[in-house]
Amino acid sequence: MNIHEYQAKAVLKEFGAPVAAGVMITSPEEAKAAAGKLPGPLYVVKSQIHAGGRGKGRFKELGDDAKGGVRLAKSLEEVAANAAEMLGHTLVTKQTGPAGKVVNRLYIEDGADIARELYLSLLVDRGSGRVAFVVSTEGGMDIEAVAEETPEKILTLPIDPLAGVTEADGEKLAEALKLDGPAREEMPGLAKLLYEAFTGKDMSLLEVNPLIVMEDGHLRVLDAKVSFDNNALFRHPDIAELRDESEEDAKEIEASKYDLSYVALDGNIGCMVNGAGLAMATMDIIKLYGAEPANFLDVGGGASKEKVTAAFKIITADPNVKGILINIFGGIMRCDVIAEGVVAAVKEVGLKVPLVVRLEGTNVEIGKTIINESGLNVIAADDLDDAAQKIVAAVAAAA
Ligand code: ADP
Ligand code: MG
């Protein structure tokens, strides 16, 4: 689960992180009063969407010369004018895709005098099997580009889970970031509290880009992007409350109610598969035959008829879906349950696109009989290769 920057900063502040004062608003009328609570004279108006690259982003409706999604303002009037221009408009950044995201919330923050912009993140490093810091002197910009062009400017530092962040780790980070003065002294403490926040709240990513050194020599967390491990959310009701469903895909929210592993994608072939590995293979083979999957969907091992029905409805409700491929290998999952779920769903919502079904495994004959006797217009397939070719051809023929 992702949260907004202002929420992430509030969480980090609980652990003692140095963040600026700020106020979140949802309407332009609140802008002046919000900024009035801050020290000034420099304010920053920041779009709150679940995507990075806001500073360099552009508002769709405002044309190319309009300023980005993070704006400096030098008076309360300027804050208000920017808020009015930004709220309710669609911000397009490198991470939102061309459709962009509507800005429903703004964070009005105290402006900082920036001397240096650095990069710091914490993530689960699968290589070392540890939580690791990734830091670089090249902050404020696209870290992927830094990794590609100047990898020597990035330090990855895995943390021993028993020892936690040691003084020596803190020194290494300060050294890599070329810190001196107060910032150097603050770095070990900041590293410790960020690590505590990461592990204590079961985060899967904590990215501070930029971490800044201010003109007065102190460190400040200027941007914060945090993701949490969904499997651990039950331990953190305070975090679960921060969820903003308007930032998420409606189909994914529906799928999560039924405990389905579903990810919406950009293609036009809807897939219903059991098992994550088989789902990945199904997506790959669709691509191999020149088409694109509309989703990843793993109905899981012991799915009920209701779950399968819900899954099928989510797929058919997607207007991008021009054909559906059901690919089931019945091990724990029984083919007849899948067949019953599909038939029930079609009875409810109808079927307007070609459907290819490949069933194999437990109760396959019963499953095939259920589908054949349902009167559904189904294209049967023998194996995965055959199924993928048939659905790609059927979608092409219908187009
Ligand atoms: P994003 O990464 O989505 O573009 P950031 O929060 O990193 O958003 O902001 C982009 C840039 O705006 C920063 O790199 C920094 O230069 C500037 N900025 C952001 N917040 C402040 C602030 N409180 N004071 C001064 N400058 C800021
Ligand atoms: Mg940033």
GROMACS .gro file of C-alpha atoms and ligand atoms in nm, residues 46 52-55 117 140-141 207-210 222-224, ligand 2:
model
   16
   46LYS     CA    1   0.303   2.032  -0.339
   52GLY     CA    2   0.688   1.074  -0.811
   53GLY     CA    3   0.838   1.322  -1.053
   54ARG     CA    4   0.578   1.584  -0.955
   55GLY     CA    5   0.821   1.874  -0.971
  117GLU     CA    6   2.009   1.765  -0.260
  140GLY     CA    7   1.658   1.533  -0.639
  141MET     CA    8   1.674   1.364  -0.976
  207GLU     CA    9   1.254   0.682  -0.036
  208VAL     CA   10   1.377   1.027   0.060
  209ASN     CA   11   1.458   1.209  -0.263
  210PRO     CA   12   1.584   1.459  -0.188
  222LEU     CA   13   1.231   1.713   0.189
  223ASP     CA   14   1.038   1.443   0.002
  224ALA     CA   15   0.916   1.107   0.131
  401MG      MG   16   1.126   1.380  -0.494
   0.00000   0.00000   0.00000
